[in-house]
Amino acid sequence: MFELISEMFSYSFLSRAVIVGILVALCAALLGVTLVLKRYSMIGDGLSHVGFGAMSVAIAMNAAPLAVAIPVVVIAAFLLLRLSEKAKLKSDAAIALISTSALATGVIVTSLTSGLNADIYSYMFGSILAMSDGDVYLSLSVALVVLVLYVIFYNKIFAITFDEDFAQATGIKTRFYNVLIATLTALTVVVGMRIMGTMLISGLIIFPALTAMRVCKSFRTVVIFSTVISAVCFFAGMVLSYTLGTPAGASIVATNALAFIIFFVIGKLSAK
Amino acid sequence: MPLVSCKNLTLSYESEVAVQHLCIDIESGDYLCVVGENGTGKSTLIKGILGLMRPKSGEIVYGDVNRKEIGYLPQQSAIQRDFPASVWEVVLSGCIGKHGIFNVTYSKEDKERASKNMKIMGISDLKKRSYRELSGGQQQRVLLARALCATTKLLLLDEPVTGLDPLATAELYSLIKKLNREENITVVMVSHDVSCALHDSNKVLHMGSNGAVLFFGESDEYRESSISARFLRCDCACHGRGEHNHV
């Protein structure tokens, strides 16, 4: 086992992917707790599709993918959040509309210009080879910003997640924090898409939170445990991907799914 | 000067008027019961007083109370019922309003206040329990303790006994009464459960369709009035509560 891991880390692109990926996994888990509890799980999924559309257009125009995708996805995050606030019942349908439209745009633009090539495939299902040096620095700074802001605003994020009306009534600027959470989610999604892929990044956001909620009883333990489980599953997924030669994103989601099932059973058993 | 005064207040959602030309004064020490059928703007009025909604016309004037120092017990949402949080985390979050933007942790005073309010609500022993495992009555007491962390003057309660069994209902009412009489906290309570609610309140606001005011005045007067007759007759779910309460 140790030999395997040290062999993995002898490839610099792999160790780079693991370091960036674990940081992104931590951010996704932190934000995921709030998104899942506020019933915004689908926002992560919607944003990744918008990100795909933006990246495809950027590649077609020979622009830097992340430089185009980040602002577009942040704007989409504002829009999706507004939709969720305004019409609570219809927001899931609205998210589906926006995400499939963005995906369709991306596919059409690509097939008209370069054809569906390896780049597009890697955006769909992720690739650890897709990380350039610039991406690594960007990912590291995004992860750092998310982690620091989450710690600073932890108590407010709890209050808003638990009861937005109450928080607003006591004078918390709930809109500011909602926009902050949406922006951080957008950044995490765009950065995480490179490794996980458009189709799979939302798994990284939703699974750890749901897994932690099977067994944890307080918000603090849910937050801590979901970050731990997220990092562990990410690493295990990478090892799995390396040994079996399976795509990284899919392997990571699979380990997360396995962890969820294990803790679901533990939760059921301990409840008896 | 009244604690809160609504002057010709109109509140509306986009095109739908929820509260119309409302003029009421809430005095310090009052226990005001807001009654009326579904969709008559009772909850909207609460949201207006809390500042969650801007008045369309008219105004709300606050006396010896800051708008941010109002304790609020909202109607429970499905999200909360199964929320993974400890009782302590929930109660403590009532203190958050006093925090500045970069205030990262709760102060010692915050924690003392949370402990004190849990004691008043009789839930000190639930401190470490998970909120989602509690009974409906216990959850309401936790939320009431949280509301007390946000205020020492005015509590707004939106349908606090919905979904509670008769015993838990009676307990919650007597706790609210205690807060009003002993802690001298002004209470505004929205309720369906008219006869029970009237028992403790000193004032009643009865709202009709489109947020029009059918009655506003003393509870005793209301009991005699013709408006209450129809409302009280069909409401016999907890007759006998008065006796139960005095045991």
Short mmCIF file of C-alpha atoms in Angstrom, two decimals:
data_model
loop_
_atom_site.label_atom_id
_atom_site.label_comp_id
_atom_site.label_asym_id
_atom_site.label_seq_id
_atom_site.Cartn_x
_atom_site.Cartn_y
_atom_site.Cartn_z
CA MET A 1 0.00 0.00 0.00
CA PHE A 2 2.74 2.46 1.00
CA GLU A 3 4.75 1.53 -2.05
CA LEU A 4 1.76 2.20 -4.21
CA ILE A 5 1.21 5.62 -2.68
CA SER A 6 4.86 6.63 -2.90
CA GLU A 7 4.90 5.43 -6.50
CA MET A 8 1.85 7.62 -7.15
CA PHE A 9 3.53 10.65 -5.69
CA SER A 10 6.61 10.16 -7.80
CA TYR A 11 4.57 11.52 -10.69
CA SER A 12 4.54 15.25 -10.20
CA PHE A 13 1.27 15.74 -12.07
CA LEU A 14 -0.39 13.24 -9.75
CA SER A 15 0.85 14.77 -6.52
CA ARG A 16 -0.21 18.15 -7.86
CA ALA A 17 -3.69 16.84 -8.60
CA VAL A 18 -3.94 15.25 -5.16
CA ILE A 19 -2.94 18.42 -3.31
CA VAL A 20 -5.24 20.68 -5.31
CA GLY A 21 -8.01 18.11 -5.24
CA ILE A 22 -7.97 17.64 -1.49
CA LEU A 23 -8.22 21.39 -0.95
CA VAL A 24 -11.11 21.63 -3.40
CA ALA A 25 -12.74 18.63 -1.72
CA LEU A 26 -12.54 20.43 1.65
CA CYS A 27 -14.18 23.56 0.22
CA ALA A 28 -16.87 21.56 -1.55
CA ALA A 29 -17.68 19.71 1.67
CA LEU A 30 -17.94 22.93 3.73
CA LEU A 31 -20.22 24.63 1.23
CA GLY A 32 -22.10 21.41 0.63
CA VAL A 33 -23.37 21.29 4.22
CA THR A 34 -25.11 24.63 3.78
CA LEU A 35 -26.31 23.93 0.24
CA VAL A 36 -27.79 20.56 1.17
CA LEU A 37 -29.49 21.89 4.31
CA LYS A 38 -30.94 24.89 2.49
CA ARG A 39 -32.23 22.56 -0.24
CA TYR A 40 -29.96 24.15 -2.82
CA SER A 41 -28.20 20.90 -3.75
CA MET A 42 -29.01 21.28 -7.42
CA ILE A 43 -27.32 24.68 -7.65
CA GLY A 44 -23.89 23.02 -7.73
CA ASP A 45 -25.02 20.81 -10.57
CA GLY A 46 -26.52 23.73 -12.49
CA LEU A 47 -23.37 25.82 -12.04
CA SER A 48 -21.11 23.09 -13.37
CA HIS A 49 -23.15 22.89 -16.57
CA VAL A 50 -22.97 26.64 -16.98
CA GLY A 51 -19.22 26.33 -16.42
CA PHE A 52 -19.01 23.74 -19.17
CA GLY A 53 -20.87 26.00 -21.59
CA ALA A 54 -18.58 28.92 -20.76
CA MET A 55 -15.41 26.85 -21.13
CA SER A 56 -16.49 25.45 -24.51
CA VAL A 57 -17.18 28.94 -25.82
CA ALA A 58 -13.84 30.12 -24.44
CA ILE A 59 -11.96 27.31 -26.19
CA ALA A 60 -13.77 28.03 -29.46
CA MET A 61 -12.69 31.65 -29.20
CA ASN A 62 -9.15 30.69 -28.15
CA ALA A 63 -9.54 32.46 -24.79
CA ALA A 64 -8.29 31.17 -21.44
CA PRO A 65 -11.03 28.76 -20.19
CA LEU A 66 -10.94 29.65 -16.49
CA ALA A 67 -10.76 33.40 -17.09
CA VAL A 68 -14.04 33.18 -19.01
CA ALA A 69 -15.72 30.51 -16.90
CA ILE A 70 -15.22 32.09 -13.47
CA PRO A 71 -17.13 35.36 -14.10
CA VAL A 72 -19.85 33.60 -16.09
CA VAL A 73 -20.43 31.00 -13.37
CA VAL A 74 -20.41 33.63 -10.61
CA ILE A 75 -23.10 35.56 -12.47
CA ALA A 76 -25.07 32.35 -12.98
CA ALA A 77 -24.82 31.70 -9.25
CA PHE A 78 -26.43 35.07 -8.48
CA LEU A 79 -29.21 34.32 -10.96
CA LEU A 80 -29.89 30.82 -9.64
CA LEU A 81 -29.98 32.10 -6.08
CA ARG A 82 -32.41 34.86 -7.00
CA LEU A 83 -34.62 32.27 -8.69
CA SER A 84 -34.54 30.06 -5.61
CA GLU A 85 -35.43 32.98 -3.34
CA LYS A 86 -38.24 34.33 -5.48
CA ALA A 87 -40.10 31.23 -6.53
CA LYS A 88 -39.25 28.47 -4.11
CA LEU A 89 -41.43 25.90 -5.84
CA LYS A 90 -40.23 26.37 -9.37
CA SER A 91 -36.53 26.77 -8.71
CA ASP A 92 -35.62 23.16 -9.47
CA ALA A 93 -37.23 23.45 -12.88
CA ALA A 94 -35.48 26.79 -13.48
CA ILE A 95 -32.11 25.26 -12.61
CA ALA A 96 -32.74 22.42 -15.05
CA LEU A 97 -33.62 24.91 -17.79
CA ILE A 98 -30.49 26.99 -17.27
CA SER A 99 -28.13 24.05 -16.93
CA THR A 100 -29.34 22.11 -19.97
CA SER A 101 -29.36 25.29 -22.07
CA ALA A 102 -25.76 26.02 -21.09
CA LEU A 103 -24.74 22.44 -21.80
CA ALA A 104 -26.44 22.51 -25.22
CA THR A 105 -24.76 25.82 -26.07
CA GLY A 106 -21.40 24.37 -25.16
CA VAL A 107 -21.88 21.25 -27.27
CA ILE A 108 -23.16 23.21 -30.31
CA VAL A 109 -20.38 25.78 -30.21
CA THR A 110 -17.76 23.07 -29.93
CA SER A 111 -19.12 20.87 -32.71
CA LEU A 112 -19.35 23.89 -35.03
CA THR A 113 -15.75 24.91 -34.41
CA SER A 114 -13.29 22.24 -33.40
CA GLY A 115 -15.49 19.18 -33.03
CA LEU A 116 -15.83 17.26 -29.78
CA ASN A 117 -12.17 16.76 -28.95
CA ALA A 118 -10.18 15.53 -26.01
CA ASP A 119 -10.40 18.88 -24.23
CA ILE A 120 -14.17 18.77 -24.17
CA TYR A 121 -14.14 15.17 -23.05
CA SER A 122 -11.89 16.11 -20.15
CA TYR A 123 -14.24 18.91 -19.12
CA MET A 124 -17.17 16.50 -19.15
CA PHE A 125 -15.61 13.77 -17.06
CA GLY A 126 -12.56 15.43 -15.59
CA SER A 127 -8.87 14.90 -16.06
CA ILE A 128 -5.96 15.17 -13.71
CA LEU A 129 -3.81 16.01 -16.71
CA ALA A 130 -5.83 19.14 -17.38
CA MET A 131 -4.10 21.11 -14.62
CA SER A 132 -1.55 23.67 -15.79
CA ASP A 133 0.71 25.52 -13.36
CA GLY A 134 -1.61 28.51 -13.54
CA ASP A 135 -4.57 26.31 -12.66
CA VAL A 136 -2.74 24.96 -9.64
CA TYR A 137 -2.05 28.44 -8.25
CA LEU A 138 -5.59 29.55 -8.98
CA SER A 139 -7.05 26.48 -7.31
CA LEU A 140 -4.84 26.93 -4.27
CA SER A 141 -5.84 30.56 -3.83
CA VAL A 142 -9.54 29.82 -4.32
CA ALA A 143 -9.38 27.02 -1.77
CA LEU A 144 -7.59 29.24 0.71
CA VAL A 145 -10.14 32.04 0.32
CA VAL A 146 -13.06 29.64 0.81
CA LEU A 147 -11.54 28.05 3.91
CA VAL A 148 -10.64 31.36 5.58
CA LEU A 149 -13.99 33.02 4.85
CA TYR A 150 -15.88 29.95 6.05
CA VAL A 151 -14.07 29.97 9.38
CA ILE A 152 -14.58 33.72 9.86
CA PHE A 153 -18.29 33.62 9.06
CA TYR A 154 -19.01 30.17 10.54
CA ASN A 155 -21.51 31.35 13.18
CA LYS A 156 -23.39 33.54 10.74
CA ILE A 157 -23.47 30.80 8.14
CA PHE A 158 -24.97 28.49 10.76
CA ALA A 159 -27.61 31.05 11.75
CA ILE A 160 -28.59 31.69 8.13
CA THR A 161 -28.64 28.02 7.21
CA PHE A 162 -30.81 27.15 10.18
CA ASP A 163 -33.26 30.02 9.94
CA GLU A 164 -32.80 32.80 7.44
CA ASP A 165 -35.81 34.86 8.57
CA PHE A 166 -34.70 34.86 12.18
CA ALA A 167 -31.14 35.79 11.22
CA GLN A 168 -32.39 38.64 9.07
CA ALA A 169 -34.74 39.84 11.81
CA THR A 170 -31.83 40.10 14.27
CA GLY A 171 -29.96 42.28 11.80
CA ILE A 172 -27.73 39.86 9.89
CA LYS A 173 -27.28 40.90 6.26
CA THR A 174 -28.55 37.60 4.91
CA ARG A 175 -28.39 38.69 1.29
CA PHE A 176 -24.67 39.43 1.61
CA TYR A 177 -23.96 35.99 3.07
CA ASN A 178 -26.13 34.24 0.47
CA VAL A 179 -24.25 35.99 -2.31
CA LEU A 180 -20.99 35.10 -0.60
CA ILE A 181 -21.96 31.42 -0.40
CA ALA A 182 -23.08 31.45 -4.04
CA THR A 183 -19.82 33.08 -5.14
CA LEU A 184 -17.68 30.65 -3.17
CA THR A 185 -19.70 27.75 -4.56
CA ALA A 186 -19.22 29.07 -8.09
CA LEU A 187 -15.44 29.34 -7.58
CA THR A 188 -15.24 25.87 -6.05
CA VAL A 189 -17.27 24.36 -8.87
CA VAL A 190 -15.18 25.94 -11.62
CA VAL A 191 -11.91 24.90 -10.00
CA GLY A 192 -13.16 21.42 -9.08
CA MET A 193 -14.55 20.80 -12.57
CA ARG A 194 -11.05 20.37 -13.95
CA ILE A 195 -10.43 17.24 -11.91
CA MET A 196 -13.95 15.97 -11.34
CA GLY A 197 -15.63 16.91 -14.59
CA THR A 198 -18.85 18.80 -15.27
CA MET A 199 -21.03 15.77 -14.79
CA LEU A 200 -19.51 14.71 -11.48
CA ILE A 201 -18.49 17.82 -9.51
CA SER A 202 -21.82 18.13 -7.73
CA GLY A 203 -21.16 14.72 -6.17
CA LEU A 204 -18.18 16.25 -4.39
CA ILE A 205 -20.46 18.94 -2.95
CA ILE A 206 -23.43 16.83 -1.92
CA PHE A 207 -22.06 13.46 -0.80
CA PRO A 208 -19.81 14.43 2.15
CA ALA A 209 -22.54 16.54 3.78
CA LEU A 210 -25.15 13.82 3.41
CA THR A 211 -22.75 11.17 4.67
CA ALA A 212 -21.88 13.23 7.75
CA MET A 213 -25.56 13.87 8.49
CA ARG A 214 -26.19 10.13 8.81
CA VAL A 215 -24.17 9.96 12.02
CA CYS A 216 -23.48 13.48 13.37
CA LYS A 217 -25.83 15.30 15.67
CA SER A 218 -24.53 18.85 15.80
CA PHE A 219 -23.77 21.31 13.02
CA ARG A 220 -20.13 21.59 14.09
CA THR A 221 -19.54 17.85 13.94
CA VAL A 222 -21.34 17.63 10.58
CA VAL A 223 -19.05 20.33 9.19
CA ILE A 224 -15.87 18.77 10.57
CA PHE A 225 -16.76 15.20 9.69
CA SER A 226 -17.86 16.09 6.17
CA THR A 227 -14.51 17.74 5.44
CA VAL A 228 -12.63 14.74 6.81
CA ILE A 229 -14.74 12.24 4.87
CA SER A 230 -14.43 14.38 1.73
CA ALA A 231 -10.63 14.47 1.92
CA VAL A 232 -10.38 10.75 2.72
CA CYS A 233 -12.73 9.80 -0.12
CA PHE A 234 -10.87 12.03 -2.53
CA PHE A 235 -7.58 10.39 -1.68
CA ALA A 236 -9.03 6.88 -1.77
CA GLY A 237 -10.64 7.68 -5.10
CA MET A 238 -7.33 8.82 -6.53
CA VAL A 239 -5.60 5.65 -5.36
CA LEU A 240 -8.42 3.59 -6.87
CA SER A 241 -8.17 5.52 -10.11
CA TYR A 242 -4.39 4.96 -10.23
CA THR A 243 -4.54 1.22 -9.54
CA LEU A 244 -7.52 0.40 -11.78
CA GLY A 245 -6.82 2.98 -14.45
CA THR A 246 -10.32 4.41 -14.09
CA PRO A 247 -11.08 8.15 -14.53
CA ALA A 248 -10.35 10.14 -11.37
CA GLY A 249 -13.68 11.98 -11.07
CA ALA A 250 -15.79 8.86 -11.37
CA SER A 251 -13.59 6.93 -8.92
CA ILE A 252 -13.88 9.72 -6.35
CA VAL A 253 -17.66 9.88 -6.64
CA ALA A 254 -17.77 6.09 -6.34
CA THR A 255 -15.78 6.12 -3.07
CA ASN A 256 -18.07 8.87 -1.79
CA ALA A 257 -21.10 6.79 -2.66
CA LEU A 258 -19.59 3.81 -0.88
CA ALA A 259 -18.88 5.93 2.21
CA PHE A 260 -22.45 7.19 2.13
CA ILE A 261 -23.83 3.65 2.07
CA ILE A 262 -21.55 2.55 4.93
CA PHE A 263 -22.56 5.50 7.13
CA PHE A 264 -26.20 5.17 6.15
CA VAL A 265 -26.14 1.63 7.56
CA ILE A 266 -24.19 2.73 10.66
CA GLY A 267 -26.70 5.52 11.22
CA LYS A 268 -29.64 3.14 10.93
CA LEU A 269 -28.06 0.58 13.25
CA SER A 270 -27.10 3.09 15.93
CA ALA A 271 -30.56 4.63 15.86
CA LYS A 272 -32.04 1.36 17.06
CA MET B 1 -44.97 56.17 24.03
CA PRO B 2 -46.01 52.80 22.61
CA LEU B 3 -43.36 50.12 22.14
CA VAL B 4 -44.38 49.63 18.52
CA SER B 5 -46.89 51.69 16.66
CA CYS B 6 -48.32 50.88 13.22
CA LYS B 7 -49.55 54.02 11.51
CA ASN B 8 -51.91 53.46 8.61
CA LEU B 9 -49.73 50.50 7.65
CA THR B 10 -50.25 48.69 4.34
CA LEU B 11 -48.14 45.66 3.45
CA SER B 12 -48.34 43.79 0.16
CA TYR B 13 -46.71 41.07 -1.89
CA GLU B 14 -46.24 42.38 -5.41
CA SER B 15 -49.91 42.96 -6.31
CA GLU B 16 -51.62 41.21 -3.41
CA VAL B 17 -52.50 43.33 -0.41
CA ALA B 18 -51.93 41.45 2.85
CA VAL B 19 -52.39 44.14 5.49
CA GLN B 20 -54.48 47.26 4.90
CA HIS B 21 -54.50 50.63 6.65
CA LEU B 22 -53.63 49.14 10.00
CA CYS B 23 -53.44 51.49 12.98
CA ILE B 24 -52.47 49.82 16.22
CA ASP B 25 -50.30 50.63 19.22
CA ILE B 26 -48.49 47.92 21.11
CA GLU B 27 -47.72 49.12 24.64
CA SER B 28 -44.93 47.83 26.81
CA GLY B 29 -46.17 44.82 28.82
CA ASP B 30 -48.98 43.98 26.41
CA TYR B 31 -49.91 40.44 25.43
CA LEU B 32 -51.49 40.94 22.03
CA CYS B 33 -53.16 38.05 20.31
CA VAL B 34 -53.54 38.33 16.53
CA VAL B 35 -56.34 36.12 15.23
CA GLY B 36 -58.09 35.57 11.93
CA GLU B 37 -58.54 32.93 9.29
CA ASN B 38 -55.82 31.69 6.93
CA GLY B 39 -54.49 34.22 4.48
CA THR B 40 -55.61 37.30 6.37
CA GLY B 41 -52.14 38.77 6.67
CA LYS B 42 -51.32 37.79 10.26
CA SER B 43 -47.85 36.45 9.50
CA THR B 44 -47.25 39.29 7.09
CA LEU B 45 -47.86 41.78 9.87
CA ILE B 46 -45.24 39.99 11.99
CA LYS B 47 -42.77 40.16 9.10
CA GLY B 48 -43.52 43.84 8.71
CA ILE B 49 -42.82 44.57 12.37
CA LEU B 50 -39.58 42.57 12.14
CA GLY B 51 -38.50 44.62 9.16
CA LEU B 52 -38.41 41.61 6.83
CA MET B 53 -40.87 43.46 4.56
CA ARG B 54 -40.99 47.11 3.63
CA PRO B 55 -44.34 48.87 4.15
CA LYS B 56 -46.10 49.79 0.92
CA SER B 57 -47.53 52.81 2.66
CA GLY B 58 -47.79 54.05 6.21
CA GLU B 59 -45.07 53.38 8.74
CA ILE B 60 -44.01 51.43 11.80
CA VAL B 61 -42.60 53.50 14.63
CA TYR B 62 -40.48 51.81 17.26
CA GLY B 63 -40.47 53.22 20.78
CA ASP B 64 -38.15 51.90 23.45
CA VAL B 65 -37.05 48.95 21.31
CA ASN B 66 -34.55 48.61 18.48
CA ARG B 67 -35.94 46.78 15.44
CA LYS B 68 -33.04 44.34 15.67
CA GLU B 69 -33.79 43.58 19.31
CA ILE B 70 -37.04 41.77 18.67
CA GLY B 71 -37.27 38.10 19.54
CA TYR B 72 -38.95 36.07 16.81
CA LEU B 73 -40.42 32.59 16.90
CA PRO B 74 -41.17 31.74 13.28
CA GLN B 75 -43.44 29.04 11.99
CA GLN B 76 -41.30 25.94 11.80
CA SER B 77 -40.13 24.94 8.37
CA ALA B 78 -39.55 21.42 7.11
CA ILE B 79 -35.84 22.25 6.83
CA GLN B 80 -35.53 22.87 10.56
CA ARG B 81 -37.38 19.85 11.78
CA ASP B 82 -34.65 17.59 10.57
CA PHE B 83 -31.66 19.88 10.95
CA PRO B 84 -28.45 18.43 12.42
CA ALA B 85 -27.69 20.96 15.14
CA SER B 86 -27.30 20.70 18.89
CA VAL B 87 -29.73 22.56 21.13
CA TRP B 88 -26.84 24.68 22.39
CA GLU B 89 -25.89 25.74 18.85
CA VAL B 90 -29.46 26.76 18.08
CA VAL B 91 -30.00 28.76 21.30
CA LEU B 92 -26.63 30.48 21.02
CA SER B 93 -27.40 31.58 17.47
CA GLY B 94 -30.01 33.93 18.97
CA CYS B 95 -27.11 36.13 20.12
CA ILE B 96 -25.74 36.58 16.60
CA GLY B 97 -27.53 39.88 15.95
CA LYS B 98 -25.16 41.77 18.22
CA HIS B 99 -22.10 40.56 16.36
CA GLY B 100 -20.08 42.70 13.99
CA ILE B 101 -19.07 41.29 10.64
CA PHE B 102 -15.67 40.01 11.78
CA ASN B 103 -16.83 38.79 15.16
CA VAL B 104 -15.76 35.17 14.87
CA THR B 105 -16.72 33.64 18.21
CA TYR B 106 -19.45 33.97 20.83
CA SER B 107 -18.51 35.97 23.92
CA LYS B 108 -18.78 34.84 27.52
CA GLU B 109 -21.85 37.06 27.98
CA ASP B 110 -23.49 35.43 24.97
CA LYS B 111 -22.97 32.01 26.50
CA GLU B 112 -24.24 33.10 29.90
CA ARG B 113 -27.34 34.56 28.32
CA ALA B 114 -27.99 31.39 26.35
CA SER B 115 -27.63 29.30 29.53
CA LYS B 116 -29.96 31.58 31.46
CA ASN B 117 -32.65 31.44 28.79
CA MET B 118 -32.40 27.69 28.55
CA LYS B 119 -32.99 27.53 32.27
CA ILE B 120 -36.07 29.77 31.99
CA MET B 121 -37.42 27.46 29.28
CA GLY B 122 -36.59 24.38 31.32
CA ILE B 123 -34.37 22.84 28.66
CA SER B 124 -30.94 23.01 30.32
CA ASP B 125 -30.72 19.23 30.34
CA LEU B 126 -31.22 19.11 26.57
CA LYS B 127 -28.11 21.21 25.86
CA LYS B 128 -26.14 18.51 24.08
CA ARG B 129 -29.08 16.81 22.40
CA SER B 130 -29.65 17.04 18.69
CA TYR B 131 -32.44 19.42 17.73
CA ARG B 132 -33.96 16.98 15.24
CA GLU B 133 -34.44 14.29 17.89
CA LEU B 134 -36.61 16.48 20.13
CA SER B 135 -40.38 16.43 20.37
CA GLY B 136 -42.36 19.28 18.81
CA GLY B 137 -42.91 20.94 22.18
CA GLN B 138 -39.23 20.73 23.08
CA GLN B 139 -38.24 22.19 19.71
CA GLN B 140 -40.53 25.16 20.26
CA ARG B 141 -39.01 25.76 23.67
CA VAL B 142 -35.54 25.71 22.12
CA LEU B 143 -36.62 28.28 19.53
CA LEU B 144 -38.23 30.37 22.26
CA ALA B 145 -34.96 30.32 24.23
CA ARG B 146 -33.18 31.43 21.05
CA ALA B 147 -35.69 34.27 20.59
CA LEU B 148 -35.05 35.37 24.20
CA CYS B 149 -31.34 35.64 23.41
CA ALA B 150 -32.23 38.25 20.83
CA THR B 151 -34.51 40.34 23.04
CA THR B 152 -35.40 41.43 26.53
CA LYS B 153 -38.41 43.46 25.47
CA LEU B 154 -40.55 42.17 22.64
CA LEU B 155 -41.39 38.67 21.41
CA LEU B 156 -43.22 37.98 18.17
CA LEU B 157 -44.65 34.46 18.00
CA ASP B 158 -46.05 33.06 14.79
CA GLU B 159 -48.43 30.14 15.42
CA PRO B 160 -46.29 28.75 18.25
CA VAL B 161 -48.51 25.77 19.09
CA THR B 162 -49.15 24.40 15.59
CA GLY B 163 -48.74 20.65 15.58
CA LEU B 164 -48.29 20.30 19.35
CA ASP B 165 -50.32 17.91 21.45
CA PRO B 166 -52.70 19.41 24.06
CA LEU B 167 -50.30 18.95 26.97
CA ALA B 168 -47.34 20.53 25.14
CA THR B 169 -49.66 23.33 23.99
CA ALA B 170 -50.74 24.09 27.54
CA GLU B 171 -47.11 24.04 28.72
CA LEU B 172 -45.98 26.41 26.00
CA TYR B 173 -48.84 28.83 26.71
CA SER B 174 -48.01 28.91 30.39
CA LEU B 175 -44.33 29.56 29.59
CA ILE B 176 -45.27 32.45 27.31
CA LYS B 177 -47.57 33.81 30.01
CA LYS B 178 -44.74 33.56 32.52
CA LEU B 179 -42.43 35.52 30.22
CA ASN B 180 -45.06 38.20 29.84
CA ARG B 181 -45.92 38.50 33.52
CA GLU B 182 -42.62 37.74 35.27
CA GLU B 183 -39.95 38.79 32.80
CA ASN B 184 -42.07 41.73 31.65
CA ILE B 185 -41.67 40.89 27.98
CA THR B 186 -44.23 42.26 25.56
CA VAL B 187 -45.77 39.45 23.53
CA VAL B 188 -47.41 39.54 20.11
CA MET B 189 -48.79 36.14 19.18
CA VAL B 190 -50.40 35.01 15.97
CA SER B 191 -52.76 32.13 16.56
CA HIS B 192 -55.47 30.01 15.08
CA ASP B 193 -56.35 28.67 18.42
CA VAL B 194 -58.50 31.58 19.54
CA SER B 195 -60.12 30.49 22.78
CA CYS B 196 -56.86 29.28 24.25
CA ALA B 197 -54.93 32.28 23.13
CA LEU B 198 -57.53 34.69 24.52
CA HIS B 199 -57.11 33.18 27.93
CA ASP B 200 -53.80 34.91 28.58
CA SER B 201 -53.86 37.94 26.31
CA ASN B 202 -54.97 41.42 27.30
CA LYS B 203 -55.50 42.68 23.75
CA VAL B 204 -56.82 41.18 20.54
CA LEU B 205 -56.37 42.07 16.90
CA HIS B 206 -58.81 40.23 14.64
CA MET B 207 -57.94 40.43 10.96
CA GLY B 208 -60.38 39.76 8.14
CA SER B 209 -59.98 39.12 4.43
CA ASN B 210 -57.49 41.33 2.57
CA GLY B 211 -55.89 42.30 5.82
CA ALA B 212 -58.71 44.52 7.00
CA VAL B 213 -59.06 45.00 10.76
CA LEU B 214 -62.29 43.55 12.17
CA PHE B 215 -61.49 44.22 15.79
CA PHE B 216 -58.73 45.75 17.86
CA GLY B 217 -59.06 46.26 21.59
CA GLU B 218 -59.17 44.66 25.02
CA SER B 219 -59.61 40.88 25.24
CA ASP B 220 -62.62 41.18 27.56
CA GLU B 221 -64.39 43.42 25.11
CA TYR B 222 -63.58 41.01 22.31
CA ARG B 223 -65.13 38.09 24.15
CA GLU B 224 -68.40 39.97 24.38
CA SER B 225 -68.36 41.16 20.80
CA SER B 226 -70.30 39.62 17.93
CA ILE B 227 -67.15 39.08 15.85
CA SER B 228 -65.70 36.69 18.34
CA ALA B 229 -68.91 34.71 18.77
CA ARG B 230 -68.68 32.92 15.44
CA PHE B 231 -64.96 32.35 15.84
CA LEU B 232 -65.06 31.05 19.37
CA ARG B 233 -67.98 28.72 18.88
CA CYS B 234 -66.23 26.48 16.39
CA ASP B 235 -63.10 26.37 18.45
CA CYS B 236 -63.52 23.83 21.19
CA ALA B 237 -60.34 21.81 20.81
CA CYS B 238 -58.93 22.73 24.16
CA HIS B 239 -61.79 23.63 26.39
CA GLY B 240 -60.94 22.87 29.93
CA ARG B 241 -57.40 23.99 29.48
CA GLY B 242 -57.98 26.77 31.97
CA GLU B 243 -58.71 24.28 34.75
CA HIS B 244 -55.80 22.13 33.72
CA ASN B 245 -53.52 25.10 33.85
CA HIS B 246 -54.38 26.05 37.40
CA VAL B 247 -53.77 22.65 38.91
#
